[in-house]
CSV table of C-alpha atoms in Angstrom, one decimal:
chain,number,residue,atom,x,y,z
W,300,UNK,CA,-28.1,-29.0,-11.2
W,301,UNK,CA,-26.0,-28.0,-14.2
W,302,UNK,CA,-23.3,-25.3,-13.9
W,303,UNK,CA,-23.5,-22.7,-16.7
W,304,UNK,CA,-20.9,-19.9,-17.5
W,305,UNK,CA,-22.4,-17.0,-19.4
W,306,UNK,CA,-20.0,-14.7,-21.2
W,307,UNK,CA,-21.4,-11.2,-21.9
W,308,UNK,CA,-19.6,-8.9,-24.3
W,309,UNK,CA,-18.7,-5.4,-23.2
W,310,UNK,CA,-21.1,-4.1,-25.9
W,311,UNK,CA,-23.9,-6.0,-24.4
W,312,UNK,CA,-23.5,-3.8,-21.4
W,313,UNK,CA,-23.8,-0.6,-23.4
W,314,UNK,CA,-26.4,0.2,-26.0
W,315,UNK,CA,-25.3,1.7,-29.3
W,316,UNK,CA,-26.2,5.3,-29.8
W,317,UNK,CA,-26.8,6.0,-26.2
W,318,UNK,CA,-24.6,8.2,-24.0
W,319,UNK,CA,-21.9,6.4,-22.1
W,320,UNK,CA,-23.1,7.6,-18.7
W,321,UNK,CA,-23.5,5.5,-15.6
W,322,UNK,CA,-27.3,5.8,-15.7
W,323,UNK,CA,-27.4,4.6,-19.3
W,324,UNK,CA,-25.2,1.6,-18.6
W,325,UNK,CA,-27.2,0.6,-15.6
W,326,UNK,CA,-30.4,0.8,-17.7
W,327,UNK,CA,-28.9,-1.5,-20.3
W,328,UNK,CA,-27.6,-3.9,-17.6
W,329,UNK,CA,-31.1,-4.1,-16.1
W,330,UNK,CA,-32.5,-5.2,-19.5
W,331,UNK,CA,-29.7,-7.8,-19.8
W,332,UNK,CA,-30.5,-9.0,-16.3
W,333,UNK,CA,-34.0,-10.0,-17.3
W,334,UNK,CA,-32.6,-12.5,-19.8
W,335,UNK,CA,-30.0,-13.8,-17.3
W,336,UNK,CA,-32.8,-14.2,-14.7
W,337,UNK,CA,-34.8,-16.3,-17.2
W,338,UNK,CA,-31.9,-18.7,-17.3
W,339,UNK,CA,-31.4,-18.7,-13.5
W,340,UNK,CA,-35.1,-19.5,-13.1
W,341,UNK,CA,-34.5,-22.7,-15.2
W,342,UNK,CA,-32.4,-24.1,-12.3
W,343,UNK,CA,-28.9,-23.6,-13.6
W,344,UNK,CA,-26.0,-22.7,-11.3
W,345,UNK,CA,-24.8,-19.6,-13.1
W,346,UNK,CA,-21.4,-17.8,-13.2
W,347,UNK,CA,-21.3,-14.6,-15.2
W,348,UNK,CA,-18.3,-13.3,-17.1
W,349,UNK,CA,-18.2,-10.0,-19.0
W,350,UNK,CA,-16.3,-8.0,-21.5
W,351,UNK,CA,-15.1,-4.5,-20.9
W,352,UNK,CA,-14.0,-3.1,-24.2
W,353,UNK,CA,-16.0,0.1,-24.3
W,354,UNK,CA,-15.7,0.6,-20.5
W,355,UNK,CA,-12.0,0.1,-20.1
W,356,UNK,CA,-11.4,2.2,-23.2
W,357,UNK,CA,-13.2,5.1,-21.5
W,358,UNK,CA,-11.3,4.6,-18.3
W,359,UNK,CA,-8.0,4.7,-20.3
W,360,UNK,CA,-9.2,7.9,-22.0
W,361,UNK,CA,-10.0,9.5,-18.6
W,362,UNK,CA,-6.5,8.6,-17.3
W,363,UNK,CA,-4.8,10.0,-20.4
W,364,UNK,CA,-6.9,13.2,-20.5
W,365,UNK,CA,-6.4,13.8,-16.8
W,366,UNK,CA,-2.7,13.0,-16.6
W,367,UNK,CA,-1.8,16.7,-15.8
W,368,UNK,CA,-4.1,16.5,-12.8
W,369,UNK,CA,-3.2,13.0,-11.4
W,370,UNK,CA,-0.9,10.2,-12.6
W,371,UNK,CA,-2.4,7.9,-15.2
W,372,UNK,CA,-2.9,4.2,-14.2
W,373,UNK,CA,-1.4,1.4,-16.4
W,374,UNK,CA,-3.8,-0.6,-18.6
W,375,UNK,CA,-4.0,-3.6,-16.2
W,376,UNK,CA,-5.1,-1.3,-13.4
W,377,UNK,CA,-7.7,0.3,-15.7
W,378,UNK,CA,-9.0,-3.2,-16.3
W,379,UNK,CA,-9.4,-3.8,-12.6
W,380,UNK,CA,-11.3,-0.5,-12.3
W,381,UNK,CA,-13.6,-1.6,-15.0
W,382,UNK,CA,-14.3,-4.9,-13.2
W,383,UNK,CA,-15.3,-2.9,-10.1
W,384,UNK,CA,-17.6,-0.6,-12.1
W,385,UNK,CA,-19.3,-3.2,-14.3
W,386,UNK,CA,-19.6,-5.7,-11.4
W,387,UNK,CA,-21.2,-3.1,-9.2
W,388,UNK,CA,-23.8,-2.3,-11.9
W,389,UNK,CA,-24.4,-6.1,-12.6
W,390,UNK,CA,-24.9,-6.8,-8.8
W,391,UNK,CA,-27.4,-3.9,-8.5
W,392,UNK,CA,-29.4,-4.8,-11.6
W,393,UNK,CA,-29.5,-8.6,-11.4
W,394,UNK,CA,-30.3,-8.5,-7.7
W,395,UNK,CA,-33.2,-6.1,-8.4
W,396,UNK,CA,-34.6,-8.4,-11.2
W,397,UNK,CA,-34.3,-11.6,-9.1
W,398,UNK,CA,-36.0,-9.9,-6.1
W,399,UNK,CA,-39.0,-8.9,-8.3
W,400,UNK,CA,-39.3,-12.6,-9.3
W,401,UNK,CA,-39.2,-13.8,-5.7
W,402,UNK,CA,-35.7,-15.3,-6.1
W,403,UNK,CA,-33.4,-14.7,-3.1
W,404,UNK,CA,-30.2,-15.7,-4.8
W,405,UNK,CA,-27.3,-13.3,-4.0
W,406,UNK,CA,-25.0,-11.7,-6.6
W,407,UNK,CA,-21.3,-11.0,-5.9
W,408,UNK,CA,-18.4,-9.8,-8.0
W,409,UNK,CA,-14.9,-11.2,-7.5
W,410,UNK,CA,-12.1,-9.2,-9.0
W,411,UNK,CA,-10.3,-11.7,-11.2
W,412,UNK,CA,-6.7,-11.9,-12.5
W,413,UNK,CA,-5.9,-14.1,-15.4
W,414,UNK,CA,-2.2,-13.2,-15.7
W,415,UNK,CA,-0.2,-12.3,-12.5
W,416,UNK,CA,2.2,-9.3,-12.7
W,417,UNK,CA,5.9,-9.9,-12.0
W,418,UNK,CA,6.3,-6.6,-10.2
W,419,UNK,CA,7.6,-6.7,-6.6
W,420,UNK,CA,4.9,-7.0,-4.0
W,421,UNK,CA,3.9,-4.1,-1.8
W,422,UNK,CA,5.7,-4.0,1.6
W,423,UNK,CA,2.3,-3.9,3.2
W,424,UNK,CA,1.7,-7.6,2.2
W,425,UNK,CA,4.8,-8.8,4.1
W,426,UNK,CA,3.3,-7.6,7.4
W,427,UNK,CA,-0.1,-9.0,6.5
W,428,UNK,CA,1.5,-12.3,5.7
W,429,UNK,CA,3.2,-12.3,9.1
W,430,UNK,CA,-0.3,-12.2,10.7
W,431,UNK,CA,-1.6,-15.0,8.4
W,432,UNK,CA,1.4,-17.1,9.3
W,433,UNK,CA,0.3,-16.8,13.0
W,434,UNK,CA,-2.7,-19.0,12.1
W,435,UNK,CA,-5.5,-16.4,12.0
W,436,UNK,CA,-8.4,-16.6,9.6
W,437,UNK,CA,-8.0,-13.1,8.1
W,438,UNK,CA,-10.4,-10.8,6.3
W,439,UNK,CA,-9.0,-7.6,4.8
W,440,UNK,CA,-10.7,-4.2,4.5
W,441,UNK,CA,-9.1,-1.1,3.3
W,442,UNK,CA,-9.6,2.7,2.9
W,443,UNK,CA,-9.7,4.5,-0.5
W,444,UNK,CA,-9.6,8.2,0.3
W,445,UNK,CA,-6.6,9.1,-1.8
W,446,UNK,CA,-7.5,6.7,-4.6
W,447,UNK,CA,-11.2,7.6,-5.0
W,448,UNK,CA,-10.3,11.2,-4.8
W,449,UNK,CA,-7.9,10.8,-7.8
W,450,UNK,CA,-10.5,8.8,-9.7
W,451,UNK,CA,-13.0,11.6,-9.2
W,452,UNK,CA,-10.4,14.1,-10.3
W,453,UNK,CA,-9.8,12.1,-13.5
W,454,UNK,CA,-13.5,11.9,-14.2
W,455,UNK,CA,-13.9,15.7,-13.8
W,456,UNK,CA,-10.8,16.6,-15.8
W,457,UNK,CA,-11.8,14.2,-18.7
W,458,UNK,CA,-15.5,15.1,-18.8
W,459,UNK,CA,-15.1,16.7,-22.3
W,460,UNK,CA,-13.7,13.4,-23.6
W,461,UNK,CA,-16.0,10.9,-21.9
W,462,UNK,CA,-18.9,11.2,-19.4
W,463,UNK,CA,-17.9,11.4,-15.8
W,464,UNK,CA,-19.0,8.6,-13.5
W,465,UNK,CA,-21.0,9.4,-10.3
W,466,UNK,CA,-19.3,9.1,-6.9
W,467,UNK,CA,-20.6,5.6,-6.0
W,468,UNK,CA,-19.3,4.2,-9.4
W,469,UNK,CA,-15.9,5.8,-8.7
W,470,UNK,CA,-15.9,4.0,-5.3
W,471,UNK,CA,-16.6,0.7,-7.1
W,472,UNK,CA,-13.7,1.4,-9.5
W,473,UNK,CA,-11.4,2.1,-6.5
W,474,UNK,CA,-12.4,-1.3,-5.0
W,475,UNK,CA,-11.4,-3.0,-8.3
W,476,UNK,CA,-8.1,-1.2,-8.5
W,477,UNK,CA,-7.0,-1.5,-4.9
W,478,UNK,CA,-8.3,-5.1,-4.6
W,479,UNK,CA,-6.4,-6.1,-7.7
W,480,UNK,CA,-3.1,-4.7,-6.3
W,481,UNK,CA,-3.7,-6.3,-2.9
W,482,UNK,CA,-4.4,-9.7,-4.5
W,483,UNK,CA,-1.3,-9.5,-6.6
W,484,UNK,CA,1.0,-8.5,-3.8
W,485,UNK,CA,-0.3,-10.7,-1.0
W,486,UNK,CA,-0.5,-13.8,-3.3
W,487,UNK,CA,3.1,-13.3,-4.3
W,488,UNK,CA,4.3,-12.9,-0.7
W,489,UNK,CA,2.4,-15.9,0.5
W,490,UNK,CA,3.7,-18.0,-2.4
W,491,UNK,CA,7.3,-17.1,-1.5
W,492,UNK,CA,6.6,-18.4,2.1
W,493,UNK,CA,5.1,-21.7,0.8
W,494,UNK,CA,1.6,-20.7,1.8
W,495,UNK,CA,-1.0,-21.6,-0.9
W,496,UNK,CA,-3.9,-19.6,0.5
W,497,UNK,CA,-5.9,-17.7,-2.2
W,498,UNK,CA,-6.9,-14.0,-2.0
W,499,UNK,CA,-10.1,-12.7,-3.5
W,500,UNK,CA,-11.7,-9.3,-3.7
W,501,UNK,CA,-15.5,-9.0,-3.3
W,502,UNK,CA,-17.0,-5.8,-4.8
W,503,UNK,CA,-19.0,-4.8,-1.7
W,504,UNK,CA,-22.1,-2.6,-1.3
W,505,UNK,CA,-23.0,-1.2,2.1
W,506,UNK,CA,-26.4,0.2,2.9
W,507,UNK,CA,-26.6,3.6,4.7
W,508,UNK,CA,-29.6,5.5,5.8
W,509,UNK,CA,-30.8,8.3,3.4
W,510,UNK,CA,-31.7,10.3,6.6
W,511,UNK,CA,-28.2,10.0,8.1
W,512,UNK,CA,-27.3,13.5,9.5
W,513,UNK,CA,-23.8,13.2,8.2
W,514,UNK,CA,-25.0,14.0,4.7
W,515,UNK,CA,-25.5,17.6,6.1
W,516,UNK,CA,-22.1,17.6,7.8
W,517,UNK,CA,-19.3,16.2,5.6
W,518,UNK,CA,-16.2,15.1,7.5
W,519,UNK,CA,-14.5,12.3,5.5
W,520,UNK,CA,-11.3,13.4,3.8
W,521,UNK,CA,-10.6,12.1,0.2
W,522,UNK,CA,-8.1,12.8,-2.4
W,523,UNK,CA,-4.6,14.4,-2.2
W,524,UNK,CA,-3.3,16.9,0.4
W,525,UNK,CA,-3.2,20.6,-0.5
W,526,UNK,CA,-1.8,23.7,1.1
W,527,UNK,CA,-4.3,26.1,2.7
W,528,UNK,CA,-4.0,28.5,-0.2
W,529,UNK,CA,-4.6,25.7,-2.8
W,530,UNK,CA,-7.6,24.4,-0.7
W,531,UNK,CA,-9.3,27.8,-0.6
W,532,UNK,CA,-8.9,28.2,-4.4
W,533,UNK,CA,-10.4,24.7,-5.0
W,534,UNK,CA,-13.3,25.5,-2.7
W,535,UNK,CA,-14.0,28.7,-4.6
W,536,UNK,CA,-13.7,27.2,-8.1
W,537,UNK,CA,-15.4,23.8,-7.6
W,538,UNK,CA,-17.6,24.3,-4.6
W,539,UNK,CA,-15.9,21.5,-2.6
W,540,UNK,CA,-15.9,21.5,1.2
W,541,UNK,CA,-12.2,21.6,2.2
W,542,UNK,CA,-10.9,21.0,5.8
W,543,UNK,CA,-7.5,20.7,7.5
W,544,UNK,CA,-6.7,17.0,8.2
W,545,UNK,CA,-4.8,16.3,11.4
W,546,UNK,CA,-1.9,18.6,10.7
W,547,UNK,CA,-1.0,16.9,7.4
W,548,UNK,CA,-2.6,19.5,5.1
W,549,UNK,CA,-6.0,20.3,3.6
W,550,UNK,CA,-8.2,17.8,1.8
W,551,UNK,CA,-11.7,17.6,0.3
W,552,UNK,CA,-14.3,16.2,2.6
W,553,UNK,CA,-17.5,14.4,1.8
W,554,UNK,CA,-20.4,12.9,3.8
W,555,UNK,CA,-19.5,9.8,5.9
W,556,UNK,CA,-22.8,8.1,6.9
W,557,UNK,CA,-22.8,5.1,9.2
W,558,UNK,CA,-22.9,1.6,7.7
W,559,UNK,CA,-26.2,-0.3,8.3
W,560,UNK,CA,-26.0,-3.5,6.2
W,561,UNK,CA,-23.4,-5.3,4.1
W,562,UNK,CA,-25.1,-6.6,1.0
W,563,UNK,CA,-22.5,-9.2,0.0
W,564,UNK,CA,-21.8,-10.5,3.5
W,565,UNK,CA,-22.8,-14.1,2.6
W,566,UNK,CA,-20.2,-14.2,-0.3
W,567,UNK,CA,-17.5,-12.9,2.1
W,568,UNK,CA,-18.4,-15.5,4.7
W,569,UNK,CA,-18.4,-18.3,2.1
W,570,UNK,CA,-15.0,-17.3,0.9
W,571,UNK,CA,-13.6,-17.2,4.4
W,572,UNK,CA,-15.1,-20.5,5.4
W,573,UNK,CA,-13.6,-22.1,2.3
W,574,UNK,CA,-10.0,-21.1,3.1
W,575,UNK,CA,-9.8,-17.8,1.1
W,576,UNK,CA,-8.5,-14.5,2.4
W,577,UNK,CA,-11.3,-12.2,1.4
W,578,UNK,CA,-10.9,-8.4,0.7
W,579,UNK,CA,-14.2,-6.7,1.4
W,580,UNK,CA,-15.8,-3.3,2.2
W,581,UNK,CA,-13.1,-1.5,0.3
W,582,UNK,CA,-13.2,2.2,1.1
W,583,UNK,CA,-15.9,1.4,3.6
W,584,UNK,CA,-18.0,-0.2,0.9
W,585,UNK,CA,-19.9,1.3,-2.0
W,586,UNK,CA,-22.5,3.5,-0.3
W,587,UNK,CA,-26.1,2.6,-1.3
W,588,UNK,CA,-29.5,3.5,0.0
W,589,UNK,CA,-32.8,1.6,-0.1
W,590,UNK,CA,-35.7,3.3,-2.1
W,591,UNK,CA,-39.4,3.1,-1.5
W,592,UNK,CA,-39.5,-0.4,-3.1
W,593,UNK,CA,-36.6,-1.6,-0.9
W,594,UNK,CA,-34.3,-1.6,-4.0
W,595,UNK,CA,-30.8,-0.2,-3.6
W,596,UNK,CA,-29.2,2.7,-5.5
W,597,UNK,CA,-25.9,4.4,-5.1
W,598,UNK,CA,-25.3,7.7,-3.2
W,599,UNK,CA,-22.5,10.2,-3.0
W,600,UNK,CA,-20.6,9.5,0.2
W,601,UNK,CA,-17.6,7.7,1.7
W,602,UNK,CA,-18.4,5.3,4.5
W,603,UNK,CA,-15.7,5.3,7.1
W,604,UNK,CA,-13.6,2.2,6.6
W,605,UNK,CA,-13.2,1.6,10.3
W,606,UNK,CA,-16.9,1.6,11.1
W,607,UNK,CA,-17.6,-0.6,8.0
W,608,UNK,CA,-14.8,-3.0,9.1
W,609,UNK,CA,-16.3,-3.2,12.6
W,610,UNK,CA,-19.7,-4.1,11.0
W,611,UNK,CA,-17.9,-6.7,8.9
W,612,UNK,CA,-16.1,-8.1,11.9
W,613,UNK,CA,-19.4,-8.4,13.9
W,614,UNK,CA,-21.2,-10.1,11.0
W,615,UNK,CA,-18.4,-12.6,10.6
W,616,UNK,CA,-18.3,-13.3,14.3
W,617,UNK,CA,-14.6,-12.3,14.5
W,618,UNK,CA,-12.6,-12.5,17.7
W,619,UNK,CA,-10.3,-9.5,17.0
W,620,UNK,CA,-10.7,-6.3,15.1
W,621,UNK,CA,-7.2,-5.0,14.1
W,622,UNK,CA,-7.3,-1.4,12.9
W,623,UNK,CA,-4.0,-0.4,11.2
W,624,UNK,CA,-3.0,3.3,11.0
W,625,UNK,CA,0.0,5.6,10.7
W,626,UNK,CA,0.8,5.6,14.5
W,627,UNK,CA,1.8,2.7,16.8
W,628,UNK,CA,-0.6,3.7,19.6
W,629,UNK,CA,-3.6,5.9,20.3
W,630,UNK,CA,-2.7,9.1,22.2
W,631,UNK,CA,-4.5,11.6,24.2
W,632,UNK,CA,-3.4,15.3,23.9
W,633,UNK,CA,-2.0,14.3,20.5
W,634,UNK,CA,0.8,16.6,19.4
W,635,UNK,CA,0.2,18.8,22.5
W,636,UNK,CA,1.9,19.2,25.8
W,637,UNK,CA,1.2,16.3,28.0
W,638,UNK,CA,0.7,13.8,25.2
W,639,UNK,CA,0.2,10.3,26.5
W,640,UNK,CA,0.2,7.0,24.6
W,641,UNK,CA,-2.4,4.5,25.6
W,642,UNK,CA,-1.7,0.8,26.0
W,643,UNK,CA,-4.6,-1.2,27.4
W,644,UNK,CA,-7.9,0.7,28.0
W,645,UNK,CA,-11.5,-0.2,28.7
W,646,UNK,CA,-14.5,0.9,26.8
W,647,UNK,CA,-15.4,3.2,29.6
W,648,UNK,CA,-12.0,4.9,29.5
W,649,UNK,CA,-12.2,5.3,25.7
W,650,UNK,CA,-15.7,6.8,25.9
W,651,UNK,CA,-14.4,9.3,28.5
W,652,UNK,CA,-11.5,10.3,26.2
W,653,UNK,CA,-14.0,10.8,23.3
W,654,UNK,CA,-16.2,13.0,25.5
W,655,UNK,CA,-13.1,15.1,26.4
W,656,UNK,CA,-12.4,15.7,22.7
W,657,UNK,CA,-9.1,13.9,22.4
W,658,UNK,CA,-9.7,12.4,18.9
W,659,UNK,CA,-10.0,14.2,15.6
W,660,UNK,CA,-13.2,13.5,13.5
W,661,UNK,CA,-12.5,11.8,10.3
W,662,UNK,CA,-9.1,10.6,11.7
W,663,UNK,CA,-8.6,8.8,15.0
W,664,UNK,CA,-12.2,9.3,16.3
W,665,UNK,CA,-13.9,6.7,14.0
W,666,UNK,CA,-11.1,4.2,14.8
W,667,UNK,CA,-11.7,4.5,18.5
W,668,UNK,CA,-15.5,4.5,18.0
W,669,UNK,CA,-15.2,1.3,15.9
W,670,UNK,CA,-13.0,-0.3,18.6
W,671,UNK,CA,-15.6,0.5,21.3
W,672,UNK,CA,-18.5,-0.9,19.2
W,673,UNK,CA,-16.6,-4.2,18.6
W,674,UNK,CA,-15.4,-4.6,22.1
W,675,UNK,CA,-18.9,-4.0,23.4
W,676,UNK,CA,-20.6,-6.4,20.9
W,677,UNK,CA,-19.7,-9.7,22.6
W,678,UNK,CA,-17.8,-10.8,25.7
W,679,UNK,CA,-14.2,-11.6,25.1
W,680,UNK,CA,-13.8,-9.5,22.0
W,681,UNK,CA,-10.8,-7.1,21.7
W,682,UNK,CA,-10.0,-4.3,19.3
W,683,UNK,CA,-6.5,-3.2,18.6
W,684,UNK,CA,-5.3,0.0,17.0
W,685,UNK,CA,-1.7,0.1,15.9
W,686,UNK,CA,0.7,0.6,12.9
W,687,UNK,CA,1.2,-1.9,10.2
W,688,UNK,CA,4.7,-2.8,11.2
W,689,UNK,CA,3.7,-3.5,14.8
W,690,UNK,CA,0.6,-5.6,14.0
W,691,UNK,CA,2.0,-9.0,15.0
W,692,UNK,CA,3.5,-7.5,18.2
W,693,UNK,CA,0.1,-5.9,19.0
W,694,UNK,CA,-1.7,-9.2,18.6
W,695,UNK,CA,0.6,-10.5,21.3
W,696,UNK,CA,-0.1,-7.4,23.6
W,697,UNK,CA,3.4,-6.1,23.1
W,698,UNK,CA,2.5,-3.0,21.1
W,699,UNK,CA,-0.5,-0.9,20.1
W,700,UNK,CA,-3.6,0.2,22.0
W,701,UNK,CA,-6.0,-2.6,23.0
W,702,UNK,CA,-9.6,-1.8,23.9
W,703,UNK,CA,-11.7,-4.3,25.8
W,704,UNK,CA,-14.9,-4.2,27.7
């Protein structure tokens, strides 16, 4: 079977004379996908590459127009965001076309660097590299609350310059941006340590139920922190739901439905089995729902990254779920008289603490819920909640909170 690389121009993904909206771009990509599917049906092993001229140009415009609201990203980061956005649309469209033709091939986007930045790696990567050096096969997941919040702000502030993207597309852009930074930083740290493992980001869609009750009760914080006065003003002017976030300030909250299915799980598994360090379910994954025809379409939500990570860990048959957060250990009576840090607890004890209301929704609660689900999923599995700097110690039961059945 011959291998074929198809290079699509950025203008092939956007029709001249049509508005530069997400809906318009997806419509054009679906037409393009029909031709690509014709080629795939001929038996070729296909790799798709694409341009991004119109798309990255609009992202740069958004960043410049919104610079008074949130800092503008440099051009390379805007390019990574365009990969997330375009890749997400191509995955949706081509998968839909192939499915109609009875072809079960999977489509996955890998965020790709051609030139690596010389900037210093993020400190985070040093701690992750410590874990990798212990011999674990690692898969990385990450949140995107602050980042997707800023992207949404940029889109809203720049809507007079270029059409705003819907929430799911903003999530895809955040996966491209964060994945790009993590690839750069972790690859650089590993190289310094003489480790030749490769890091790859998979733009990941996660199916949620359209009937999930969380759509009626938004709890997931996104974007920057505000004072109570600022939050009230934003709620009045924009109609956002604003809530206080664990004593750190006020933030916008959106729906956080439960993850049901990870669309690109086979691509992640393939990368892991072939020695890569995959980055997946960024920000909990791009939230999508299935329509009456069982096709997927995006929806406005943020899936909790901890619950999505738990789903990912189960699907990959992981032994350990390591949830990294701002505190070294889980506590009951957090920031109250009688506060107690937890070392090793059982699922039953964790469930008791949840029933007693010890963990804040949208903060520690989903972490403990994810830990319980993972520990319950198979004998011998353990979930650990700790801070980034204590991750290696926690893996050796010398720090953090470990939850087992």
